[in-house]
PDB file of C-alpha atoms in Angstrom:
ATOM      1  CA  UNK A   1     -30.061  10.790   1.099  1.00 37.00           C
ATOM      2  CA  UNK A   2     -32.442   9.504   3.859  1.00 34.00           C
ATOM      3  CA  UNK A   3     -32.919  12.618   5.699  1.00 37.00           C
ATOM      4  CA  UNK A   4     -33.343  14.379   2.156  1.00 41.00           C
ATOM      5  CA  UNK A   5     -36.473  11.638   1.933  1.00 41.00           C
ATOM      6  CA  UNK A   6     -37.898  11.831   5.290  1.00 42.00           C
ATOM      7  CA  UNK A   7     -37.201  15.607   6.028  1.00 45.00           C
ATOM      8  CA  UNK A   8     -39.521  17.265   3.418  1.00 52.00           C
ATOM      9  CA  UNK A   9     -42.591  14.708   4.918  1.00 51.00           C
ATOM     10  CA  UNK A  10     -41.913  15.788   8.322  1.00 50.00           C
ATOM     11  CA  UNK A  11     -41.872  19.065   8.162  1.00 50.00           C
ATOM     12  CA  UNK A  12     -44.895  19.264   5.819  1.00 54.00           C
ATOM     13  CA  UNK A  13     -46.580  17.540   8.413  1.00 53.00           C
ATOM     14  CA  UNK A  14     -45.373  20.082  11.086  1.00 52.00           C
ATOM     15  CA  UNK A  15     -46.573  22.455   8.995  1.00 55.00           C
ATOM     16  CA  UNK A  16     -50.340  21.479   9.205  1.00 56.00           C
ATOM     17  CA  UNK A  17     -49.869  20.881  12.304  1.00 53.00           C
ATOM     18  CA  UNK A  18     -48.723  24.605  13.312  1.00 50.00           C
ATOM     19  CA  UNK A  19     -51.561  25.782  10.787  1.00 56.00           C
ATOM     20  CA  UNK A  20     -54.220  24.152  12.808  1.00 51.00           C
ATOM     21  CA  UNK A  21     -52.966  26.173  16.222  1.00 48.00           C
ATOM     22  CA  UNK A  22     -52.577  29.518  14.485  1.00 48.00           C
ATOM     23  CA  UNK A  23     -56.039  28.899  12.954  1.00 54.00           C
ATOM     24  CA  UNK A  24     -57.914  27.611  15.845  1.00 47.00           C
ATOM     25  CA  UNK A  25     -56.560  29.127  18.980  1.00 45.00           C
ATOM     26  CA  UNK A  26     -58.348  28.452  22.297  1.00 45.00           C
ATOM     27  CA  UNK A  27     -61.863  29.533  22.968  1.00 45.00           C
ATOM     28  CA  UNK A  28     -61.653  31.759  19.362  1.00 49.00           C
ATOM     29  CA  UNK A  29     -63.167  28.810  16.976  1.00 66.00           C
ATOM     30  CA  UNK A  30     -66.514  26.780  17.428  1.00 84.00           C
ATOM     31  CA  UNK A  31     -65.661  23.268  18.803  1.00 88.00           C
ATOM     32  CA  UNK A  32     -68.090  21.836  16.050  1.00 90.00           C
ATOM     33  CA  UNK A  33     -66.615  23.383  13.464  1.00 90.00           C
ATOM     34  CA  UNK A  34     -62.856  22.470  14.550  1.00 91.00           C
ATOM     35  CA  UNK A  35     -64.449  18.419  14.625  1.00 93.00           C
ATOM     36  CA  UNK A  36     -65.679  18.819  11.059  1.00 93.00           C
ATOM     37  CA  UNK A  37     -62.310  20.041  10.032  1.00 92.00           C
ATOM     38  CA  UNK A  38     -60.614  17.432  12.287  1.00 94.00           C
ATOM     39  CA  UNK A  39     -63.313  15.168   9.958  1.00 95.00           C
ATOM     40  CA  UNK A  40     -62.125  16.450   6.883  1.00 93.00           C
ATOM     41  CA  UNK A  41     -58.287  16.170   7.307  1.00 93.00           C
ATOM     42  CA  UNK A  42     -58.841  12.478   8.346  1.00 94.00           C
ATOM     43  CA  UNK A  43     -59.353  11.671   4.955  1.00 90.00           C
ATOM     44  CA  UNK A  44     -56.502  13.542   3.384  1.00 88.00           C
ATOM     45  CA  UNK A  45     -53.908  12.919   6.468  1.00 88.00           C
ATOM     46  CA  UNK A  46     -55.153  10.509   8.658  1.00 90.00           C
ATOM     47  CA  UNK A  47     -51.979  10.791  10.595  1.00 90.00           C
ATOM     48  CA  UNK A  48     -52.144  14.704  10.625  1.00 90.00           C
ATOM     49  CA  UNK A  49     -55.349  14.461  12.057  1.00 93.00           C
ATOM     50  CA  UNK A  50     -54.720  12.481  14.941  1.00 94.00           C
ATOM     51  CA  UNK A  51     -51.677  14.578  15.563  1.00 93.00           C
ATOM     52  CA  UNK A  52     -54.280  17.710  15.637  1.00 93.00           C
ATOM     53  CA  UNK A  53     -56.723  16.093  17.658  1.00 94.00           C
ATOM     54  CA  UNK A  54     -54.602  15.134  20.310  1.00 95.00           C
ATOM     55  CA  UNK A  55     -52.312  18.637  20.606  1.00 93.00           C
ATOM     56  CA  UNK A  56     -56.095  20.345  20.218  1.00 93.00           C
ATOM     57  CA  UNK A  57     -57.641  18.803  22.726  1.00 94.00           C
ATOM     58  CA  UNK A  58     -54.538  19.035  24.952  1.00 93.00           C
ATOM     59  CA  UNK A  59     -54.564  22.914  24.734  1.00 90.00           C
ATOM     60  CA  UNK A  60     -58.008  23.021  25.510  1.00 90.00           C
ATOM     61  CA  UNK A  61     -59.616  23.944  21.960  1.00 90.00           C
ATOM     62  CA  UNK A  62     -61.808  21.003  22.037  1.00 92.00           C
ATOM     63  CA  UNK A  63     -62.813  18.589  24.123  1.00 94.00           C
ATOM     64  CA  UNK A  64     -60.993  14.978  24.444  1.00 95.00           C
ATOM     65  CA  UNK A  65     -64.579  12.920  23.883  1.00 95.00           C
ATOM     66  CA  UNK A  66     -65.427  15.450  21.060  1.00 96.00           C
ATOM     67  CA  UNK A  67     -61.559  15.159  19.183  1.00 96.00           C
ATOM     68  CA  UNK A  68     -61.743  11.451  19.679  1.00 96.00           C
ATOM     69  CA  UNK A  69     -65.057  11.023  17.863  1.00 96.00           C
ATOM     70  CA  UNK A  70     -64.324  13.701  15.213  1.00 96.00           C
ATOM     71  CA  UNK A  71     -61.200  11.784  14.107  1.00 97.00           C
ATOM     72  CA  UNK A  72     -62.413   8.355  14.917  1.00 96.00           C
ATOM     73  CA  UNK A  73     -65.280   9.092  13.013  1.00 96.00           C
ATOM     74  CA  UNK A  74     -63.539  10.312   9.979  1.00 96.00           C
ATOM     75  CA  UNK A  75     -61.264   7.750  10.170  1.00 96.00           C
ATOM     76  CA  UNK A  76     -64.234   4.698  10.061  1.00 97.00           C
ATOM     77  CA  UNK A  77     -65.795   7.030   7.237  1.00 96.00           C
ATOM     78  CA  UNK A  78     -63.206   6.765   4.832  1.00 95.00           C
ATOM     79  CA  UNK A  79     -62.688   2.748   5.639  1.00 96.00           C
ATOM     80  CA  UNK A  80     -66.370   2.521   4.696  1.00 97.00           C
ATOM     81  CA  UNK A  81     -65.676   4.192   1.670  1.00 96.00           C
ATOM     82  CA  UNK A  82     -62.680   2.197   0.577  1.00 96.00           C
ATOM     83  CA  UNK A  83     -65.876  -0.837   0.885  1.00 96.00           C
ATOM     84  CA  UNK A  84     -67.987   1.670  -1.372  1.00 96.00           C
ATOM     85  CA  UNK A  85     -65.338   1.856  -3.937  1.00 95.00           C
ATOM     86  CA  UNK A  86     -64.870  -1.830  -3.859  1.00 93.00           C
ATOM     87  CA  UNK A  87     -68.998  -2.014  -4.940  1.00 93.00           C
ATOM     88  CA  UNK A  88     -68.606   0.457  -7.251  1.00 91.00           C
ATOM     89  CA  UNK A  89     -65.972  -1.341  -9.120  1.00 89.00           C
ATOM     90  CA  UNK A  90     -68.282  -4.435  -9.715  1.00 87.00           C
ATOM     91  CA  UNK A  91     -70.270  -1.867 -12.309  1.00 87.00           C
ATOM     92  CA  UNK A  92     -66.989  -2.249 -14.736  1.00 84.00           C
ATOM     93  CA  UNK A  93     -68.331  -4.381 -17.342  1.00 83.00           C
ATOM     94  CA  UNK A  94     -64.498  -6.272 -17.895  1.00 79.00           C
ATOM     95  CA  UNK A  95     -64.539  -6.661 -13.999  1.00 76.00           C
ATOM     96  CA  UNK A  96     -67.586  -8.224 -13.504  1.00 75.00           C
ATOM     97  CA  UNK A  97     -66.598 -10.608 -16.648  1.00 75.00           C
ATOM     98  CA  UNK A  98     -63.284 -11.480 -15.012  1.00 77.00           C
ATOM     99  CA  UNK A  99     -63.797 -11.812 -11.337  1.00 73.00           C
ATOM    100  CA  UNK A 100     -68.021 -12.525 -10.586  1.00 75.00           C
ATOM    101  CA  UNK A 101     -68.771 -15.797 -10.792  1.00 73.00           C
ATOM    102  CA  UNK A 102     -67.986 -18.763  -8.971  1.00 73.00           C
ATOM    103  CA  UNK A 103     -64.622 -17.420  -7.718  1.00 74.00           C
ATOM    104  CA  UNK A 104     -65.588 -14.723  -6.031  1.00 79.00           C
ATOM    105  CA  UNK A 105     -68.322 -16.399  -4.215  1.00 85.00           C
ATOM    106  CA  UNK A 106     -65.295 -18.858  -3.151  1.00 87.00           C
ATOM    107  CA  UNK A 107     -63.645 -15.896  -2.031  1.00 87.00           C
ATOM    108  CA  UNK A 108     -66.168 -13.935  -0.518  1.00 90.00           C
ATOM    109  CA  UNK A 109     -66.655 -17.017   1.751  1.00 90.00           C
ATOM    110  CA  UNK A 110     -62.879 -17.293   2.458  1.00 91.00           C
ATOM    111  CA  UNK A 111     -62.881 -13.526   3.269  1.00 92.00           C
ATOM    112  CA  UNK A 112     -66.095 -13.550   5.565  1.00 93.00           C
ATOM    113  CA  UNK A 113     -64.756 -16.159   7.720  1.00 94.00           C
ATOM    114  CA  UNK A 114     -61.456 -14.607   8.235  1.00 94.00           C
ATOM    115  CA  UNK A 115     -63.004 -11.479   8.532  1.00 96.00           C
ATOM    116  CA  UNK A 116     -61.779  -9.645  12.277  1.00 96.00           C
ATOM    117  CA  UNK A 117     -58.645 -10.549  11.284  1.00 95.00           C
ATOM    118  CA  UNK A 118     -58.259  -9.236   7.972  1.00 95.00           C
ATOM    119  CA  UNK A 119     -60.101  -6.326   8.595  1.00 97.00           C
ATOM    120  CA  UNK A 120     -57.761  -5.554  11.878  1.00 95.00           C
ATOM    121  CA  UNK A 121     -54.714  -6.705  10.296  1.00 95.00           C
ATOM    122  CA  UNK A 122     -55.338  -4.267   7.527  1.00 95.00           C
ATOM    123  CA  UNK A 123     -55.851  -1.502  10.436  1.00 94.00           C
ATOM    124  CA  UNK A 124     -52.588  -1.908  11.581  1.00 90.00           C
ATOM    125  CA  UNK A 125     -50.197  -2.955   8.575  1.00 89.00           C
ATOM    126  CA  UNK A 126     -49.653   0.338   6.310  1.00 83.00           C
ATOM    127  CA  UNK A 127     -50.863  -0.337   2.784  1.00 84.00           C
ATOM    128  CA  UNK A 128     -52.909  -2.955   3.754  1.00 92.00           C
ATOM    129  CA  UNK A 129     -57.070  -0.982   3.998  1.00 93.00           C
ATOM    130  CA  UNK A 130     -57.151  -0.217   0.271  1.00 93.00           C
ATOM    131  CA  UNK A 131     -56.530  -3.472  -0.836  1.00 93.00           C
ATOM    132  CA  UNK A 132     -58.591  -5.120   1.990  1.00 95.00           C
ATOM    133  CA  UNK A 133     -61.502  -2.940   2.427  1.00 96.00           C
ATOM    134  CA  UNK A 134     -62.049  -2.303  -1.295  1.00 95.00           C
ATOM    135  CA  UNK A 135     -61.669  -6.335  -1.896  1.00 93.00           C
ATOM    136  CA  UNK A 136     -64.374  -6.573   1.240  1.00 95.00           C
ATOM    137  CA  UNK A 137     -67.207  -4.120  -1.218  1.00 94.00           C
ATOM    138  CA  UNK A 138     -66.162  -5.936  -4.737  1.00 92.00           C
ATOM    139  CA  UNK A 139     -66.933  -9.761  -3.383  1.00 92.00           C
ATOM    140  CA  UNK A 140     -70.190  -8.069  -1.149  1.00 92.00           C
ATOM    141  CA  UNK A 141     -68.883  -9.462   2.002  1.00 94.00           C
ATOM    142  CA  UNK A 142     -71.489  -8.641   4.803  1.00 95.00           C
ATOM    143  CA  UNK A 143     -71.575  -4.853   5.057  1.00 95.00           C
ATOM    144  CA  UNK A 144     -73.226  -4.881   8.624  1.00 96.00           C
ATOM    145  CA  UNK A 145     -70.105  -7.305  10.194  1.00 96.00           C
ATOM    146  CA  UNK A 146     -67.843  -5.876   8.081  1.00 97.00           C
ATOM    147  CA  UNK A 147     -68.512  -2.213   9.703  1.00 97.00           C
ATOM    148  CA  UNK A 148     -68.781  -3.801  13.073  1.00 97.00           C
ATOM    149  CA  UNK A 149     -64.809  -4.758  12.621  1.00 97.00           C
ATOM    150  CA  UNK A 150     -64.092  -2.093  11.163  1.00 97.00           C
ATOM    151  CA  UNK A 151     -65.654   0.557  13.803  1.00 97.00           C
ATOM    152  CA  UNK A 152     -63.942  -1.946  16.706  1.00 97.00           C
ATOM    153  CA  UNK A 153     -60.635  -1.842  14.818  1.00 97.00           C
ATOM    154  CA  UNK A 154     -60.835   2.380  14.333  1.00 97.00           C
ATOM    155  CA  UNK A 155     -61.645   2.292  18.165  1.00 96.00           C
ATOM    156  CA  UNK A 156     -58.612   0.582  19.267  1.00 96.00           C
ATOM    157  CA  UNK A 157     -56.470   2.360  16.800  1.00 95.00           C
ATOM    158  CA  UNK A 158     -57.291   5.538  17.300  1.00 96.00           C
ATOM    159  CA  UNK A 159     -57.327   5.192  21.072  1.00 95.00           C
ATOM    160  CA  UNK A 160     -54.365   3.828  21.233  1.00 95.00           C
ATOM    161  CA  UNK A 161     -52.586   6.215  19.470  1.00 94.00           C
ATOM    162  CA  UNK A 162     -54.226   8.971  21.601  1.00 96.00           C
ATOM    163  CA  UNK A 163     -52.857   7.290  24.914  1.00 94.00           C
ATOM    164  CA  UNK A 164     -49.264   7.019  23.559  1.00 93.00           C
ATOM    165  CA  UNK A 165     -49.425  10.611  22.334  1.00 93.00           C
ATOM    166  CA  UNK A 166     -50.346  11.727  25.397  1.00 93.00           C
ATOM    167  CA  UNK A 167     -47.987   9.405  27.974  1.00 94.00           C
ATOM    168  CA  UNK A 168     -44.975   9.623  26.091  1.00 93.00           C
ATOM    169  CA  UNK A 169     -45.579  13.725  25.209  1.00 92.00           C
ATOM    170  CA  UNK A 170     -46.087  14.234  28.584  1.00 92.00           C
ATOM    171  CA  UNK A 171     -42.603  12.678  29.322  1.00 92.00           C
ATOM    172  CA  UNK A 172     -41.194  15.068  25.920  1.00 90.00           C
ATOM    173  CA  UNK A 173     -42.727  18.343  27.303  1.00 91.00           C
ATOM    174  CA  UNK A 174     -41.262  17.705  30.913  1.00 89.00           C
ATOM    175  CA  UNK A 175     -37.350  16.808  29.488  1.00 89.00           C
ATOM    176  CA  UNK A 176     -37.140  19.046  26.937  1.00 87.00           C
ATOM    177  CA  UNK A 177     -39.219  21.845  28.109  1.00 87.00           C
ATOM    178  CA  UNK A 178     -41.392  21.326  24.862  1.00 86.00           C
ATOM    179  CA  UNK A 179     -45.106  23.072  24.943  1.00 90.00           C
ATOM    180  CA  UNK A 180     -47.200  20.394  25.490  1.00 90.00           C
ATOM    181  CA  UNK A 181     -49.920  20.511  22.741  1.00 89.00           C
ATOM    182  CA  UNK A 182     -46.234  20.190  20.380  1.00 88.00           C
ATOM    183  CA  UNK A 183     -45.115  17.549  22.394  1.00 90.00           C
ATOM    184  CA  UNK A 184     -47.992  14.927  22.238  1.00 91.00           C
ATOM    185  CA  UNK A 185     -48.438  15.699  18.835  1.00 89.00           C
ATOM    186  CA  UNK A 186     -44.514  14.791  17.612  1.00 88.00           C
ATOM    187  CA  UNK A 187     -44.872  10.663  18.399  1.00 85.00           C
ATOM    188  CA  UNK A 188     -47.524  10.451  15.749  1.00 87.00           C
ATOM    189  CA  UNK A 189     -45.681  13.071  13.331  1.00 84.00           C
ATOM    190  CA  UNK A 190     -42.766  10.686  14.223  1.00 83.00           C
ATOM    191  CA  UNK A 191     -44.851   7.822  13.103  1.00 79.00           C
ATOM    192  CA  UNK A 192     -45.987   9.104  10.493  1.00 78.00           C
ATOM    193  CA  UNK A 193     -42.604  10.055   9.166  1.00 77.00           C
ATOM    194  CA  UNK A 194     -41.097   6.367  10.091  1.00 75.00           C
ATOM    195  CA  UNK A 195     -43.011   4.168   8.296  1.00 66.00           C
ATOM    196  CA  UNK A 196     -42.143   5.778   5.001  1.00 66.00           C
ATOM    197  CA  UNK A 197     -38.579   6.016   5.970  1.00 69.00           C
ATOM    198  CA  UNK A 198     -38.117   2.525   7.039  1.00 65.00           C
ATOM    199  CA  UNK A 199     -39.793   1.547   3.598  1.00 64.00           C
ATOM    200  CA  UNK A 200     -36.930   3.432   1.753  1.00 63.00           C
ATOM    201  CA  UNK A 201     -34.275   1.591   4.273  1.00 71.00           C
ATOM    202  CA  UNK A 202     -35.904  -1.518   3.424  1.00 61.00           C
ATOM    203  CA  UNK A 203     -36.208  -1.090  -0.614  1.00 66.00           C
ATOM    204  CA  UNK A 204     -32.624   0.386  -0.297  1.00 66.00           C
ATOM    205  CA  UNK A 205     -31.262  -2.974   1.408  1.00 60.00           C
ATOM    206  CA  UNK A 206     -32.458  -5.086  -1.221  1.00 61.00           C
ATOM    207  CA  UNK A 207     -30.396  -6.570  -3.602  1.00 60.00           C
ATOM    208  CA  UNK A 208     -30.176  -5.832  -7.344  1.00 57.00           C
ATOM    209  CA  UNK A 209     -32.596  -8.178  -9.936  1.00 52.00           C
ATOM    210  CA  UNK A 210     -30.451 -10.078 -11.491  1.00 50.00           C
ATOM    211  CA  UNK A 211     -30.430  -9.568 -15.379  1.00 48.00           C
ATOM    212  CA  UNK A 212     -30.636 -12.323 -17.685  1.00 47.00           C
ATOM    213  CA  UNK A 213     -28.349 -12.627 -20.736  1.00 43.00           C
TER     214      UNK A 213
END
């Protein structure tokens, strides 16, 4: 049952992985336009894009400071947008009636002040941005620190994840002979594919609700 769960994810991600080499081999595509498509998958398959970015640049398609911004960039874009959504969703008439008032200045306060770390904590911990970020635009918490955080937090991420792609493909490609552009992209494909698993795992070791009679 698990690996009917996790198997159809990862190899859909392999997929668009393999697409992007067979559609933008070296020197054949415009760097520009492979770091507006790197853009554009970032907010479809964030994971999928880093994946790209990292095998892309590694096979010499694009360069590492152009990849990095492309999916950085796209990343921090669609962050800002979850914050967009959340200031769109104070037009709903029953919203604004239920939740603007006195609480959510209360809570706006309680959110500004704890602010780097819920916006970082929400980086890191899957599930947490659309909650977080959209709560950030509904109570109007500061857009300029708010972006700040959130541009130092898609930084670090993103960065991060390059380095480990790279150090532990590099280790993959020289024990098991893998291409290299494959083998830095397959830690964030295995990632990607391991949070979702261990959430199945998880739901899976939890005990039945009890039924009342």
């Amino acid at each position: 049952m698990l690996s009917e769960v996790a198997t159809p994810a990862l190899m859909a991600d392999w997929q668009a992985v393999i697409t992007w080499f067979h559609g933008a081999p070296s020197g054949m595509a415009d760097p520009w336009v492979i770091a507006l498509a790197l853009v554009l998958t970032t907010l479809l398959l964030e994971d999928v894009a880093i994946a790209a970015g990292v095998a892309l640049a590694t096979q010499g398609t694009i360069s590492w400071g152009l990849s990095l911004a492309a999916v950085g960039g796209g990343i921090a874009g669609g962050d800002l947008g979850l914050y967009a959504l959340g200031i769109g969703a104070t037009r709903v008439p029953w919203l604004r009636r239920r939740y603007i008032g006195e609480r959510s200045a209360w809570a706006r306060g309680q959110v500004t002040r704890r602010l780097p770390s819920a916006v970082l904590l929400a980086r890191v911990i899957p599930g947490m941005r659309l909650v977080t970020y959209t709560a950030c635009g509904f109570l109007r918490v500061p857009f300029a620190p708010f972006s700040a955080w959130v541009l130092l937090a898609v930084t670090l991420w993103t960065g991060a994840l390059y380095g480990l792609s790279v150090a532990i493909g590099a280790a993959l490609a020289q024990q098991l002979g893998l291409p290299l552009p494959v083998a830095v992209a397959l830690p964030i494909l295995v990632l990607a594919a391991a949070v979702p698993l261990w959430r199945f795992i998880h739901q899976r070791g939890r005990p039945p609700a009890s039924t009342s009679t």
